[in-house]
Tab-separated table of C-alpha atoms and ligand atoms in Angstrom:
chain	number	residue	atom	x	y	z
Y	1	UNK	CA	-12.578	35.279	31.246
Y	2	UNK	CA	-13.200	37.486	27.569
Y	3	UNK	CA	-16.991	36.797	26.896
Y	4	UNK	CA	-17.548	35.601	23.113
Y	5	UNK	CA	-19.730	38.340	21.158
Y	6	UNK	CA	-22.405	37.661	18.239
Y	7	UNK	CA	-24.283	39.357	16.224
Y	8	UNK	CA	-27.375	38.164	14.705
Y	9	UNK	CA	-28.597	39.248	11.662
Y	10	UNK	CA	-32.697	38.924	11.064
Y	11	UNK	CA	-35.255	41.287	9.486
Y	12	UNK	CA	-37.781	39.829	12.114
Y	13	UNK	CA	-37.967	41.686	14.960
Y	14	UNK	CA	-39.098	39.471	17.533
Y	15	UNK	CA	-36.416	36.938	16.427
Y	16	UNK	CA	-33.964	39.428	16.617
Y	17	UNK	CA	-34.860	40.151	20.117
Y	18	UNK	CA	-35.806	36.982	21.367
Y	19	UNK	CA	-31.893	36.132	20.829
Y	20	UNK	CA	-30.718	38.762	22.297
Y	21	UNK	CA	-32.528	37.803	25.370
Y	22	UNK	CA	-31.788	34.330	25.262
Y	23	UNK	CA	-28.290	34.617	24.468
Y	24	UNK	CA	-27.282	37.578	27.108
Y	25	UNK	CA	-28.774	35.329	29.633
Y	26	UNK	CA	-25.965	32.773	28.314
Y	27	UNK	CA	-23.358	35.510	29.062
Y	28	UNK	CA	-22.474	35.886	25.400
Y	29	UNK	CA	-22.623	39.811	24.625
Y	30	UNK	CA	-25.074	40.537	21.420
Y	31	UNK	CA	-25.480	42.886	18.717
Y	32	UNK	CA	-28.378	42.769	16.395
Y	33	UNK	CA	-28.943	44.032	12.615
Y	34	UNK	CA	-31.717	43.647	11.195
Y	35	UNK	CA	-30.238	43.676	7.130
Y	36	UNK	CA	-27.374	42.453	5.566
Y	37	UNK	CA	-25.902	45.530	5.078
Y	38	UNK	CA	-25.949	46.470	8.449
Y	39	UNK	CA	-24.715	42.981	9.715
Y	40	UNK	CA	-21.761	43.458	7.546
Y	41	UNK	CA	-21.385	46.792	9.262
Y	42	UNK	CA	-21.171	45.094	12.326
Y	43	UNK	CA	-19.218	42.127	11.704
Y	44	UNK	CA	-16.557	44.764	11.299
Y	45	UNK	CA	-16.958	47.121	13.204
Y	46	UNK	CA	-17.658	44.718	15.754
Y	47	UNK	CA	-15.955	42.232	15.013
Y	48	UNK	CA	-17.558	39.505	16.906
Y	49	UNK	CA	-16.955	36.023	17.435
Y	50	UNK	CA	-20.195	34.378	15.961
Y	51	UNK	CA	-22.784	35.741	13.426
Y	52	UNK	CA	-26.287	33.877	13.242
Y	53	UNK	CA	-27.040	34.697	9.548
Y	54	UNK	CA	-30.487	34.387	8.502
Y	55	UNK	CA	-30.430	33.662	5.001
Y	56	UNK	CA	-33.513	35.021	3.837
Y	57	UNK	CA	-32.919	39.295	4.016
Y	58	UNK	CA	-35.014	41.729	2.189
Y	59	UNK	CA	-31.540	43.502	0.185
Y	60	UNK	CA	-28.357	41.858	0.166
Y	61	UNK	CA	-28.887	38.061	1.095
Y	62	UNK	CA	-27.959	36.153	3.845
Y	63	UNK	CA	-25.213	34.313	1.205
Y	64	UNK	CA	-23.636	37.455	0.179
Y	65	UNK	CA	-23.450	38.574	3.539
Y	66	UNK	CA	-21.760	35.553	4.634
Y	67	UNK	CA	-19.004	35.312	1.325
Y	68	UNK	CA	-18.478	39.023	2.256
Y	69	UNK	CA	-18.124	38.237	6.138
Y	70	UNK	CA	-15.279	35.703	4.891
Y	71	UNK	CA	-13.655	37.665	2.969
Y	72	UNK	CA	-13.308	39.773	5.022
Y	73	UNK	CA	-11.922	37.166	8.225
Y	74	UNK	CA	-12.430	33.621	7.438
Y	75	UNK	CA	-12.070	33.295	11.188
Y	76	UNK	CA	-15.614	34.677	12.315
Y	77	UNK	CA	-18.205	31.394	12.413
Y	78	UNK	CA	-21.018	31.952	10.570
Y	79	UNK	CA	-24.125	30.276	11.362
Y	80	UNK	CA	-26.770	30.491	9.077
Y	81	UNK	CA	-30.460	30.421	9.685
Y	82	UNK	CA	-32.720	28.877	6.971
Y	83	UNK	CA	-36.645	28.536	6.220
Y	84	UNK	CA	-37.836	25.270	6.298
Y	85	UNK	CA	-36.909	22.979	3.207
Y	86	UNK	CA	-33.858	25.537	2.019
Y	87	UNK	CA	-31.339	22.463	1.887
Y	88	UNK	CA	-29.958	23.583	-0.888
Y	89	UNK	CA	-29.444	27.173	0.173
Y	90	UNK	CA	-27.645	25.475	3.206
Y	91	UNK	CA	-25.669	23.323	1.824
Y	92	UNK	CA	-24.153	26.053	-0.349
Y	93	UNK	CA	-23.658	28.512	2.563
Y	94	UNK	CA	-21.442	25.740	3.956
Y	95	UNK	CA	-19.878	25.249	1.240
Y	96	UNK	CA	-19.029	28.705	1.871
Y	97	UNK	CA	-17.913	28.992	4.802
Y	98	UNK	CA	-21.035	28.394	6.660
Y	99	UNK	CA	-19.826	26.537	10.040
Y	100	UNK	CA	-23.395	25.219	10.343
Y	101	UNK	CA	-27.022	25.910	10.103
Y	102	UNK	CA	-30.688	25.373	11.694
Y	103	UNK	CA	-34.166	25.231	10.061
Y	104	UNK	CA	-36.640	27.707	10.771
Y	105	UNK	CA	-38.406	27.274	13.283
Y	106	UNK	CA	-35.746	26.503	16.182
Y	107	UNK	CA	-35.120	25.396	18.817
Y	108	UNK	CA	-33.100	27.373	21.014
Y	109	UNK	CA	-31.408	25.050	23.421
Y	110	UNK	CA	-29.952	22.887	20.174
Y	111	UNK	CA	-29.027	26.691	19.143
Y	112	UNK	CA	-27.536	26.653	22.513
Y	113	UNK	CA	-25.438	23.908	22.149
Y	114	UNK	CA	-24.111	24.251	18.166
Y	115	UNK	CA	-22.897	27.836	19.144
Y	116	UNK	CA	-20.979	26.783	22.196
Y	117	UNK	CA	-19.477	23.838	20.311
Y	118	UNK	CA	-18.318	25.792	17.285
Y	119	UNK	CA	-16.974	28.107	19.767
Y	120	UNK	CA	-14.855	25.635	21.486
Y	121	UNK	CA	-14.037	23.929	18.129
Y	122	UNK	CA	-12.803	27.106	15.873
Y	123	UNK	CA	-9.959	28.139	19.107
Y	124	UNK	CA	-8.765	24.617	19.031
Y	125	UNK	CA	-8.942	24.549	14.980
Y	126	UNK	CA	-6.712	28.094	15.512
Y	127	UNK	CA	-4.094	26.342	17.754
Y	128	UNK	CA	-4.046	23.395	15.065
Y	129	UNK	CA	-3.622	26.240	12.106
Y	130	UNK	CA	-0.581	27.873	13.544
Y	131	UNK	CA	1.247	23.908	14.324
Y	132	UNK	CA	0.606	23.458	11.000
Y	133	UNK	CA	1.888	26.168	9.371
Y	134	UNK	CA	5.045	25.971	11.620
Y	135	UNK	CA	5.593	22.465	10.402
Y	136	UNK	CA	4.190	22.477	6.507
Y	137	UNK	CA	6.063	20.854	4.083
Y	138	UNK	CA	5.235	20.421	-0.045
Y	139	UNK	CA	4.017	16.860	0.154
Y	140	UNK	CA	1.992	14.830	-2.721
Y	141	UNK	CA	-1.604	14.888	-2.080
Y	142	UNK	CA	-3.401	11.502	-1.383
Y	143	UNK	CA	-4.378	9.715	-4.151
Y	144	UNK	CA	-6.925	6.904	-3.397
Y	145	UNK	CA	-7.769	3.842	-5.392
Y	146	UNK	CA	-7.324	-0.061	-5.108
Y	147	UNK	CA	-8.245	-0.726	-8.717
Y	148	UNK	CA	-6.071	-2.541	-11.120
Y	149	UNK	CA	-6.101	0.579	-13.321
Y	150	UNK	CA	-4.773	3.085	-10.030
Y	151	UNK	CA	-2.417	0.580	-9.148
Y	152	UNK	CA	-1.454	0.739	-12.646
Y	153	UNK	CA	-1.106	4.388	-12.500
Y	154	UNK	CA	0.439	4.861	-9.065
Y	155	UNK	CA	3.240	2.661	-11.076
Y	156	UNK	CA	3.679	5.128	-13.954
Y	157	UNK	CA	3.229	8.152	-12.088
Y	158	UNK	CA	6.552	7.076	-9.644
Y	159	UNK	CA	8.486	6.760	-12.330
Y	160	UNK	CA	7.610	9.754	-13.918
Y	161	UNK	CA	8.263	11.612	-10.842
Y	162	UNK	CA	11.521	10.395	-10.429
Y	163	UNK	CA	12.665	10.599	-14.132
Y	164	UNK	CA	14.039	13.831	-16.297
Y	165	UNK	CA	10.362	13.782	-18.389
Y	166	UNK	CA	10.279	16.990	-19.222
Y	167	UNK	CA	6.239	16.706	-21.045
Y	168	UNK	CA	3.487	14.798	-19.475
Y	169	UNK	CA	0.004	14.920	-20.874
Y	170	UNK	CA	-3.007	13.297	-18.629
Y	171	UNK	CA	-6.096	12.420	-20.332
Y	172	UNK	CA	-9.585	11.741	-18.951
Y	173	UNK	CA	-12.439	12.218	-18.557
Y	174	UNK	CA	-13.605	15.204	-16.174
Y	175	UNK	CA	-13.530	15.219	-12.457
Y	176	UNK	CA	-11.629	12.065	-13.730
Y	177	UNK	CA	-8.170	13.506	-11.492
Y	178	UNK	CA	-6.254	15.264	-13.949
Y	179	UNK	CA	-5.258	18.191	-11.769
Y	180	UNK	CA	-4.614	15.602	-8.599
Y	181	UNK	CA	-2.201	13.686	-11.052
Y	182	UNK	CA	0.099	16.696	-12.152
Y	183	UNK	CA	0.001	17.885	-8.407
Y	184	UNK	CA	1.650	14.501	-7.300
Y	185	UNK	CA	3.801	14.382	-9.895
Y	186	UNK	CA	5.548	17.796	-9.042
Y	187	UNK	CA	5.821	17.160	-5.513
Y	188	UNK	CA	6.585	13.845	-5.551
Y	189	UNK	CA	9.667	15.124	-8.012
Y	190	UNK	CA	12.901	16.745	-7.001
Y	191	UNK	CA	11.441	19.851	-8.076
Y	192	UNK	CA	8.722	19.936	-5.219
Y	193	UNK	CA	10.440	22.761	-3.012
Y	194	UNK	CA	10.125	25.337	-6.604
Y	195	UNK	CA	6.941	26.294	-7.640
Y	196	UNK	CA	3.503	24.558	-9.038
Y	197	UNK	CA	1.866	26.728	-11.156
Y	198	UNK	CA	-1.684	26.176	-12.942
Y	199	UNK	CA	-3.002	27.563	-15.766
Y	200	UNK	CA	-6.428	27.362	-17.000
Y	201	UNK	CA	-6.233	28.004	-21.224
Y	202	UNK	CA	-9.968	27.939	-22.063
Y	203	UNK	CA	-10.467	30.392	-19.046
Y	204	UNK	CA	-8.047	33.247	-20.557
Y	205	UNK	CA	-8.630	34.804	-23.352
Y	206	UNK	CA	-5.540	34.375	-26.037
Y	207	UNK	CA	-4.269	37.514	-26.005
Y	208	UNK	CA	-3.802	37.809	-22.368
Y	209	UNK	CA	-2.330	34.253	-22.473
Y	210	UNK	CA	0.677	34.764	-24.312
Y	211	UNK	CA	1.560	37.497	-22.134
Y	212	UNK	CA	0.571	35.417	-18.616
Y	213	UNK	CA	3.246	32.707	-20.160
Y	214	UNK	CA	5.768	34.772	-21.111
Y	215	UNK	CA	5.535	37.567	-19.369
Y	216	UNK	CA	5.939	41.252	-21.532
Y	217	UNK	CA	8.160	44.440	-21.129
Y	218	UNK	CA	6.796	47.325	-19.959
Y	219	UNK	CA	5.841	49.131	-22.804
Y	220	UNK	CA	4.940	46.624	-25.205
Y	221	UNK	CA	1.535	47.141	-25.773
Y	222	UNK	CA	-1.421	49.663	-23.980
Y	223	UNK	CA	-2.051	48.137	-21.207
Y	224	UNK	CA	1.713	46.962	-20.186
Y	225	UNK	CA	2.668	49.671	-17.502
Y	226	UNK	CA	5.106	48.072	-16.121
Y	227	UNK	CA	7.514	44.851	-16.915
Y	228	UNK	CA	5.973	41.101	-15.526
Y	229	UNK	CA	7.298	37.992	-15.407
Y	230	UNK	CA	5.345	34.786	-17.553
Y	231	UNK	CA	4.653	31.874	-15.791
Y	232	UNK	CA	7.401	29.518	-17.743
Y	233	UNK	CA	9.742	32.080	-15.958
Y	234	UNK	CA	8.194	32.141	-12.635
Y	235	UNK	CA	8.426	28.275	-12.222
Y	236	UNK	CA	12.132	27.499	-13.868
Y	237	UNK	CA	13.002	24.675	-11.472
Y	238	UNK	CA	9.683	23.593	-11.478
Y	239	UNK	CA	6.137	22.844	-13.374
Y	240	UNK	CA	3.896	24.183	-14.768
Y	241	UNK	CA	0.608	22.993	-15.463
Y	242	UNK	CA	-1.644	24.014	-18.771
Y	243	UNK	CA	-4.879	22.765	-18.017
Y	244	UNK	CA	-8.127	22.898	-20.643
Y	245	UNK	CA	-5.105	22.552	-23.356
Y	246	UNK	CA	-7.545	20.925	-25.787
Y	247	UNK	CA	-8.740	24.838	-25.864
Y	248	UNK	CA	-5.611	26.542	-27.126
Y	249	UNK	CA	-5.964	29.031	-29.719
Y	250	UNK	CA	-4.259	27.845	-32.725
Y	251	UNK	CA	-1.877	30.558	-32.472
Y	252	UNK	CA	-1.160	30.175	-29.190
Y	253	UNK	CA	-0.367	26.206	-29.565
Y	254	UNK	CA	2.076	27.830	-32.746
Y	255	UNK	CA	3.862	29.394	-29.920
Y	256	UNK	CA	4.055	26.401	-27.144
Y	257	UNK	CA	5.378	24.668	-29.738
Y	258	UNK	CA	8.152	26.950	-30.227
Y	259	UNK	CA	9.173	27.062	-26.883
Y	260	UNK	CA	9.056	23.813	-25.994
Y	261	UNK	CA	11.762	22.945	-28.490
Y	262	UNK	CA	13.979	24.011	-26.519
Y	263	UNK	CA	12.230	25.946	-23.363
Y	264	UNK	CA	13.129	29.633	-24.548
Y	265	UNK	CA	11.079	32.452	-25.223
Y	266	UNK	CA	11.185	35.999	-24.992
Y	267	UNK	CA	8.642	38.479	-23.045
Y	268	UNK	CA	6.620	40.448	-25.195
Y	269	UNK	CA	7.964	43.609	-26.208
Y	270	UNK	CA	11.352	42.266	-25.976
Y	271	UNK	CA	14.668	41.125	-26.856
Y	272	UNK	CA	16.194	39.266	-24.651
Y	273	UNK	CA	15.686	35.084	-24.842
Y	274	UNK	CA	15.458	33.350	-22.017
Y	275	UNK	CA	15.422	29.828	-21.018
Y	276	UNK	CA	14.042	28.061	-18.422
Y	277	UNK	CA	14.156	24.637	-16.622
Y	278	UNK	CA	10.219	23.790	-16.254
Y	279	UNK	CA	8.036	20.293	-16.800
Y	280	UNK	CA	5.206	21.016	-18.401
Y	281	UNK	CA	2.305	19.369	-17.559
Y	282	UNK	CA	-1.030	19.485	-19.421
Y	283	UNK	CA	-4.242	18.579	-19.743
Y	284	UNK	CA	-7.660	17.920	-21.291
Y	285	UNK	CA	-10.970	15.899	-21.551
Y	286	UNK	CA	-11.030	16.561	-24.611
Y	287	UNK	CA	-10.603	13.759	-27.707
Y	288	UNK	CA	-7.394	15.469	-29.117
Y	289	UNK	CA	-6.818	13.133	-31.849
Y	290	UNK	CA	-10.416	14.077	-33.036
Y	291	UNK	CA	-9.528	17.821	-32.402
Y	292	UNK	CA	-6.285	17.119	-34.275
Y	293	UNK	CA	-8.668	15.948	-37.391
Y	294	UNK	CA	-10.886	18.516	-37.096
Y	295	UNK	CA	-8.147	20.923	-37.017
Y	296	UNK	CA	-8.443	22.569	-33.912
Y	297	UNK	CA	-5.318	21.363	-32.733
Y	298	UNK	CA	-2.183	20.851	-34.218
Y	299	UNK	CA	-0.675	17.330	-34.260
Y	300	UNK	CA	3.060	18.532	-33.802
Y	301	UNK	CA	1.844	19.937	-30.800
Y	302	UNK	CA	0.251	16.698	-29.465
Y	303	UNK	CA	3.060	14.822	-30.428
Y	304	UNK	CA	5.763	16.925	-28.423
Y	305	UNK	CA	3.166	17.609	-25.363
Y	306	UNK	CA	2.443	13.597	-24.941
Y	307	UNK	CA	5.937	12.083	-24.656
Y	308	UNK	CA	4.500	10.545	-21.737
Y	309	UNK	CA	0.708	9.458	-22.200
Y	310	UNK	CA	-1.364	9.350	-18.544
Y	311	UNK	CA	-4.983	8.009	-19.404
Y	312	UNK	CA	-7.302	8.004	-15.703
Y	313	UNK	CA	-9.739	6.221	-16.082
Y	314	UNK	CA	-13.882	7.194	-15.730
Y	315	UNK	CA	-14.969	6.027	-11.826
Y	316	UNK	CA	-17.967	3.906	-13.684
Y	317	UNK	CA	-14.843	1.830	-15.122
Y	318	UNK	CA	-13.127	1.266	-11.910
Y	319	UNK	CA	-16.292	0.910	-9.378
Y	320	UNK	CA	-13.564	-1.043	-7.073
Y	321	UNK	CA	-12.696	2.546	-5.787
Y	322	UNK	CA	-15.921	3.933	-5.319
Y	323	UNK	CA	-16.582	3.062	-1.779
Y	324	UNK	CA	-12.900	3.703	-0.799
Y	325	UNK	CA	-13.029	7.096	-2.131
Y	326	UNK	CA	-16.173	7.724	-0.487
Y	327	UNK	CA	-15.076	6.845	2.702
Y	328	UNK	CA	-11.587	9.285	2.202
Y	329	UNK	CA	-14.251	11.834	1.557
Y	330	UNK	CA	-15.842	11.341	4.695
Y	331	UNK	CA	-13.344	11.566	7.061
Y	332	UNK	CA	-12.106	14.941	4.453
Y	333	UNK	CA	-15.423	16.436	5.255
Y	334	UNK	CA	-15.836	15.361	9.236
Y	335	UNK	CA	-12.889	17.660	9.595
Y	336	UNK	CA	-14.172	20.057	7.543
Y	337	UNK	CA	-17.426	20.422	8.949
Y	338	UNK	CA	-17.125	19.113	12.888
Y	339	UNK	CA	-18.662	16.080	12.028
Y	340	UNK	CA	-17.982	12.163	13.778
Y	341	UNK	CA	-19.470	10.208	10.361
Y	342	UNK	CA	-18.405	6.868	10.825
Y	343	UNK	CA	-19.100	5.561	7.299
Y	344	UNK	CA	-22.400	4.888	4.524
Y	345	UNK	CA	-25.368	2.301	5.217
Y	346	UNK	CA	-24.729	-0.806	3.015
Y	347	UNK	CA	-28.034	0.604	1.128
Y	348	UNK	CA	-26.587	3.649	0.741
Y	349	UNK	CA	-23.407	1.799	-0.297
Y	350	UNK	CA	-24.910	-0.137	-2.775
Y	351	UNK	CA	-26.608	2.659	-4.395
Y	352	UNK	CA	-23.125	4.558	-4.951
Y	353	UNK	CA	-21.853	1.102	-6.398
Y	354	UNK	CA	-25.108	1.147	-8.489
Y	355	UNK	CA	-24.578	4.555	-9.922
Y	356	UNK	CA	-23.057	5.788	-13.505
Y	357	UNK	CA	-21.001	8.416	-12.087
Y	358	UNK	CA	-20.543	10.772	-15.272
Y	359	UNK	CA	-18.791	13.887	-13.058
Y	360	UNK	CA	-16.796	10.944	-11.636
Y	361	UNK	CA	-14.715	11.742	-8.235
Y	362	UNK	CA	-15.472	15.631	-8.394
Y	363	UNK	CA	-19.198	14.122	-8.489
Y	364	UNK	CA	-19.038	11.476	-5.267
Y	365	UNK	CA	-16.089	13.873	-3.372
Y	366	UNK	CA	-19.873	16.790	-3.924
Y	367	UNK	CA	-22.506	13.926	-2.996
Y	368	UNK	CA	-20.438	13.059	0.121
Y	369	UNK	CA	-20.040	16.362	0.962
Y	370	UNK	CA	-23.294	17.076	0.809
Y	371	UNK	CA	-24.567	14.299	2.797
Y	372	UNK	CA	-21.986	15.362	5.639
Y	373	UNK	CA	-23.793	18.516	5.208
Y	374	UNK	CA	-27.103	17.576	5.628
Y	375	UNK	CA	-27.029	14.161	7.915
Y	376	UNK	CA	-26.655	14.154	12.066
Y	377	UNK	CA	-26.322	10.559	12.468
Y	378	UNK	CA	-23.369	8.968	12.123
Y	379	UNK	CA	-24.261	6.939	9.218
Y	380	UNK	CA	-24.923	8.154	6.046
Y	381	UNK	CA	-28.166	7.412	4.618
Y	382	UNK	CA	-29.999	7.282	1.351
Y	383	UNK	CA	-32.011	9.825	2.552
Y	384	UNK	CA	-28.709	12.068	2.218
Y	385	UNK	CA	-27.468	11.350	-1.275
Y	386	UNK	CA	-29.554	13.103	-4.251
Y	387	UNK	CA	-32.284	11.701	-6.018
Y	388	UNK	CA	-30.247	10.799	-9.245
Y	389	UNK	CA	-28.334	7.929	-7.086
Y	390	UNK	CA	-30.669	7.179	-5.262
Y	391	UNK	CA	-33.797	6.665	-7.733
Y	392	UNK	CA	-31.129	4.751	-9.998
Y	393	UNK	CA	-32.789	1.741	-10.548
Y	394	UNK	CA	-29.568	-0.887	-11.430
Y	395	UNK	CA	-30.912	-3.191	-14.350
Y	396	UNK	CA	-29.641	-6.138	-12.674
Y	397	UNK	CA	-31.339	-5.606	-9.612
Y	398	UNK	CA	-35.173	-4.425	-10.912
Y	399	UNK	CA	-37.573	-7.360	-11.729
Y	400	UNK	CA	-40.222	-5.154	-12.018
Y	401	UNK	CA	-40.815	-2.978	-15.102
Y	402	UNK	CA	-39.764	0.722	-14.824
Y	403	UNK	CA	-41.856	3.474	-14.599
Y	404	UNK	CA	-40.597	5.784	-16.897
Y	405	UNK	CA	-41.762	9.175	-16.064
Y	406	UNK	CA	-45.736	9.164	-15.662
Y	407	UNK	CA	-46.347	7.589	-19.521
Y	408	UNK	CA	-47.560	4.348	-19.904
Y	409	UNK	CA	-45.888	2.296	-21.880
Y	410	UNK	CA	-47.033	0.691	-24.925
Y	411	UNK	CA	-47.573	-2.825	-23.712
Y	412	UNK	CA	-49.534	-1.205	-20.449
Y	413	UNK	CA	-48.601	-2.104	-16.908
Y	414	UNK	CA	-50.637	-2.970	-13.998
Y	415	UNK	CA	-51.450	-0.595	-11.609
Y	416	UNK	CA	-51.121	-2.411	-8.365
Y	417	UNK	CA	-47.608	-3.558	-9.722
Y	418	UNK	CA	-46.741	-0.182	-10.078
Y	419	UNK	CA	-48.435	0.905	-6.965
Y	420	UNK	CA	-46.203	-1.997	-4.967
Y	421	UNK	CA	-42.845	-0.957	-6.294
Y	422	UNK	CA	-43.234	3.038	-5.772
Y	423	UNK	CA	-44.418	1.754	-2.269
Y	424	UNK	CA	-40.892	-0.363	-2.050
Y	425	UNK	CA	-38.543	2.104	-3.559
Y	426	UNK	CA	-40.317	4.536	-1.131
Y	427	UNK	CA	-39.028	2.443	1.974
Y	428	UNK	CA	-36.334	1.628	0.024
Y	429	UNK	CA	-34.691	5.026	-0.116
Y	430	UNK	CA	-36.022	6.091	3.567
Y	431	UNK	CA	-34.711	2.501	4.687
Y	432	UNK	CA	-37.870	1.455	5.837
Y	433	UNK	CA	-38.650	4.579	7.770
Y	434	UNK	CA	-42.350	4.507	7.160
Y	435	UNK	CA	-43.226	8.243	8.039
Y	436	UNK	CA	-40.133	9.260	5.926
Y	437	UNK	CA	-41.658	6.874	3.144
Y	438	UNK	CA	-45.086	8.203	3.556
Y	439	UNK	CA	-44.295	11.596	3.408
Y	440	UNK	CA	-42.270	10.672	0.168
Y	441	UNK	CA	-45.452	9.619	-1.741
Y	442	UNK	CA	-47.488	12.368	-0.482
Y	443	UNK	CA	-49.756	9.548	1.717
Y	444	UNK	CA	-50.769	10.046	5.192
Y	445	UNK	CA	-49.168	7.712	7.753
Y	446	UNK	CA	-52.373	5.333	8.110
Y	447	UNK	CA	-52.580	5.587	4.284
Y	448	UNK	CA	-49.083	4.230	3.584
Y	449	UNK	CA	-49.503	1.536	6.513
Y	450	UNK	CA	-52.478	0.451	4.436
Y	451	UNK	CA	-50.698	-0.101	1.335
Y	452	UNK	CA	-48.365	-1.726	3.119
Y	453	UNK	CA	-49.722	-4.674	4.461
Y	454	UNK	CA	-52.071	-4.754	1.131
Y	455	UNK	CA	-48.416	-5.212	-0.619
Y	456	UNK	CA	-46.878	-7.802	2.147
Y	457	UNK	CA	-44.829	-5.196	3.446
Y	458	UNK	CA	-46.093	-5.243	7.047
Y	459	UNK	CA	-48.004	-8.322	8.346
B	501	LIG	N1	-8.056	9.156	-6.530
B	501	LIG	C1	-8.327	10.517	-5.854
B	501	LIG	N2	-8.584	10.173	-4.754
B	501	LIG	C2	-8.873	11.374	-3.985
B	501	LIG	N3	-9.102	12.023	-4.187
B	501	LIG	C3	-9.213	12.560	-5.931
B	501	LIG	C4	-9.314	11.154	-6.327
B	501	LIG	N4	-9.299	11.490	-8.100
B	501	LIG	C5	-9.863	12.905	-7.825
B	501	LIG	N5	-9.795	12.964	-6.541
B	501	LIG	C6	-10.681	14.575	-6.082
B	501	LIG	O1	-11.455	14.612	-6.825
B	501	LIG	C7	-11.759	16.059	-7.724
B	501	LIG	C8	-11.654	16.626	-9.056
B	501	LIG	O2	-10.797	16.287	-9.825
B	501	LIG	P1	-9.463	16.569	-10.354
B	501	LIG	O3	-9.511	18.236	-9.718
B	501	LIG	O4	-7.915	16.758	-10.705
B	501	LIG	O5	-10.338	16.939	-11.702
B	501	LIG	P2	-9.985	17.113	-13.082
B	501	LIG	O6	-9.919	15.615	-13.859
B	501	LIG	O7	-8.982	18.167	-13.711
B	501	LIG	O8	-11.110	17.508	-13.822
B	501	LIG	P3	-11.724	18.753	-14.899
B	501	LIG	O9	-11.335	17.913	-16.367
B	501	LIG	O10	-13.102	18.611	-14.534
B	501	LIG	O11	-10.821	19.832	-14.371
B	501	LIG	C9	-10.268	16.723	-6.770
B	501	LIG	O12	-11.124	17.151	-5.308
B	501	LIG	C10	-9.620	15.752	-6.214
B	501	LIG	O13	-8.963	15.932	-5.485
B	502	LIG	MG1	-9.158	20.056	-13.403
């Protein structure tokens, strides 16, 4: 049987040496590197199955090495080795495609298990991916939510998808699912076998946007070395998603309006008129009415775009959807990170419900992703949620005065009451894990238990 090859990248000689001895004993082939640059070179030359990569390296950082390895071959498994406490970097690494992370100082037995498991699951994943590409079909993405607002939305989307309606405007705060909705419409319509092309109007400079959308003829301007088709032409029969339309520059708005009249255009520098059949779905988180008043958005374009207007509710106005979405993302990230998390603890669920979600569904998705990466049990606890969600005291629950930073409110406070409240919150956050709670308040376990007794939390 082929032996698996492991590359160890760490600047500490002793760690490299001990890992090499240990892993060889377990039957792996091992190569080592002391810098990120060497590590990257060996990743290419030796084609290892797995890389154990220290995050803190002199010169090129572990994160940079990770990105480059993944660019080069995304199948190589990378396990990050982090200094204690570098959790956010570890989370970032997982987002960039690391399989898992271990904190220094690590236990060799635990590390062996992670390595073994990762090599097994990666074989399995490769097989699944192969089967999936064979049966890949363009299907609409999952839209989760059972609130009345979502029921209504789904009914509208269904009608829009089946209709001939050629312009749709999706409005909603950032992270409410505008792009998701656009894709759903496309992949549920009879255009689904044709292209769905998205372009972010805010990210492309105005001069370039025109050529992106309409294309150009060879020689139309200095950089136009060859004829290029624009997105409208490429998406013929399908859908173009104009994201952040509220940021489109006025001159470009006029050109878009002209195109929308009869779906015909000329490439820049060209004479021939093309006519295409594309559905235009545009989206914005801006208040376009206000932009019109401020004269940054054309009134006539607004009416042309919003033949069918769709408004997406912020998450805080449809709290019924929070837990359904959270559980959906738990399943999604279980798959991505090979975890078997069942769900959230009751207290953690309450905190999610009590939070305002300024970043809407995207924020919730990121929160769950982070929690799955950090959690090792089968239930996600408060400890795995970001501080701003955990410390949010829902006004209706709070009976004690809010501790406003560390400043003393003019009416004064009862210091004992404040102490009691902090003890309660620390217990709450850690779900009554006393040693964790003590740590949060920087107290020794005895001092903490003394206070628990004093305030009646402990008999
Ligand atoms: N109802 C939903 N069900 C499942 N996933 C959702 C839902 N709503 C949003 N999402 C997910 O949340 C993330 C953010 O959604 P999306 O990118 O569509 O938001 P957006 O409104 O375009 O945000 P922005 O204005 O910041 O571009 C995506 O990963 C999307 O899949
Ligand atoms: Mg978007």
